[in-house]
Coordinates of C-alpha atoms in Angstrom, one line a residue:
L1 CA 127.3 9.8 59.6
A2 CA 123.6 9.8 58.6
A3 CA 122.8 12.7 60.9
S4 CA 125.8 14.6 59.6
A5 CA 124.6 14.1 56.0
K6 CA 121.1 15.2 56.9
W7 CA 122.5 18.4 58.5
H8 CA 124.7 19.1 55.5
N9 CA 121.7 18.8 53.2
Y10 CA 119.6 21.0 55.4
I11 CA 122.0 23.9 55.5
E12 CA 123.0 23.6 51.8
G13 CA 123.0 27.0 50.2
A14 CA 122.9 28.9 53.4
V15 CA 125.3 31.5 54.6
L16 CA 126.4 30.5 58.1
R17 CA 127.0 33.2 60.6
R18 CA 128.4 31.9 63.9
E19 CA 128.1 33.8 67.2
Q20 CA 126.2 36.6 65.5
P21 CA 125.8 39.7 67.7
L22 CA 122.3 41.1 67.9
A23 CA 121.0 44.2 69.7
F24 CA 117.3 44.4 70.6
G25 CA 115.3 45.7 73.4
G26 CA 118.2 47.7 74.6
K27 CA 120.3 44.5 75.2
L28 CA 123.1 42.9 73.3
K29 CA 122.6 39.2 72.6
Q30 CA 124.5 36.6 70.6
I31 CA 122.9 34.1 68.3
D32 CA 124.9 30.8 68.3
L33 CA 124.3 30.2 64.6
L34 CA 122.3 32.2 62.0
L35 CA 121.5 30.4 58.7
E36 CA 120.6 32.7 55.9
W37 CA 119.3 31.7 52.5
P38 CA 118.2 34.2 49.8
D39 CA 114.5 33.7 50.8
R40 CA 114.6 32.9 54.5
T41 CA 116.6 32.7 57.7
E42 CA 116.8 30.3 60.7
V43 CA 118.1 31.0 64.2
V44 CA 119.9 28.1 65.9
D45 CA 120.6 28.1 69.6
Y46 CA 122.7 25.4 71.2
K47 CA 122.0 24.2 74.8
S48 CA 123.5 21.5 76.9
S49 CA 120.5 20.8 79.1
E50 CA 116.7 20.9 78.8
R51 CA 116.4 22.2 82.4
F52 CA 115.0 25.6 81.3
A53 CA 113.4 24.5 78.1
E54 CA 110.5 27.1 78.2
K55 CA 113.1 29.9 78.7
H56 CA 115.1 28.6 75.8
T57 CA 112.1 28.6 73.5
E58 CA 111.1 32.1 74.5
Q59 CA 114.7 33.3 73.9
V60 CA 114.7 31.9 70.4
R61 CA 111.3 33.5 69.7
E62 CA 112.8 36.9 70.6
Y63 CA 115.7 36.2 68.3
I64 CA 113.3 35.3 65.5
K65 CA 111.3 38.5 65.9
A66 CA 114.5 40.6 65.9
V67 CA 116.1 38.9 62.9
R68 CA 112.8 39.1 60.9
G69 CA 112.6 42.8 61.7
I70 CA 116.2 43.4 60.6
L71 CA 116.4 41.2 57.5
H72 CA 112.7 41.3 56.4
K73 CA 112.6 37.6 55.6
P74 CA 110.6 34.7 56.9
T75 CA 112.4 33.5 59.9
T76 CA 112.2 30.3 62.1
G77 CA 114.4 28.9 64.8
M78 CA 115.4 25.8 66.6
V79 CA 116.9 24.9 69.9
V80 CA 119.5 22.1 69.6
Y81 CA 120.0 20.3 72.8
L82 CA 123.5 18.6 72.9
L83 CA 122.7 16.0 75.6
P84 CA 125.1 13.4 76.9
D85 CA 123.3 10.5 75.1
A86 CA 121.4 12.3 72.3
I87 CA 120.9 15.4 70.2
K88 CA 117.4 16.8 70.4
I89 CA 116.0 19.5 68.1
V90 CA 113.0 21.6 69.1
H91 CA 111.7 23.7 66.2
V92 CA 110.5 27.2 67.2
H93 CA 108.0 29.4 65.3
S94 CA 106.8 32.8 66.4

């Protein structure tokens, strides 16, 4: 419950856009969750394994750059690993 309350507080005031399509670099991608506040945005990408962690981080960096270019707001991101025994969050900045 504590983690749930923290997440609720974190996203308070944000517009949540789930499975947001995004075209960049001639490719169509899909952002798992885009959080948009009046003054900033955050890209959230969910993964079930850390096996390709570097690739995941780079993917979120690409999403950040694209979203920043489209919305003209400061944008950050995170990879949320939904692991069998834990949830791990890796913050990503470009």
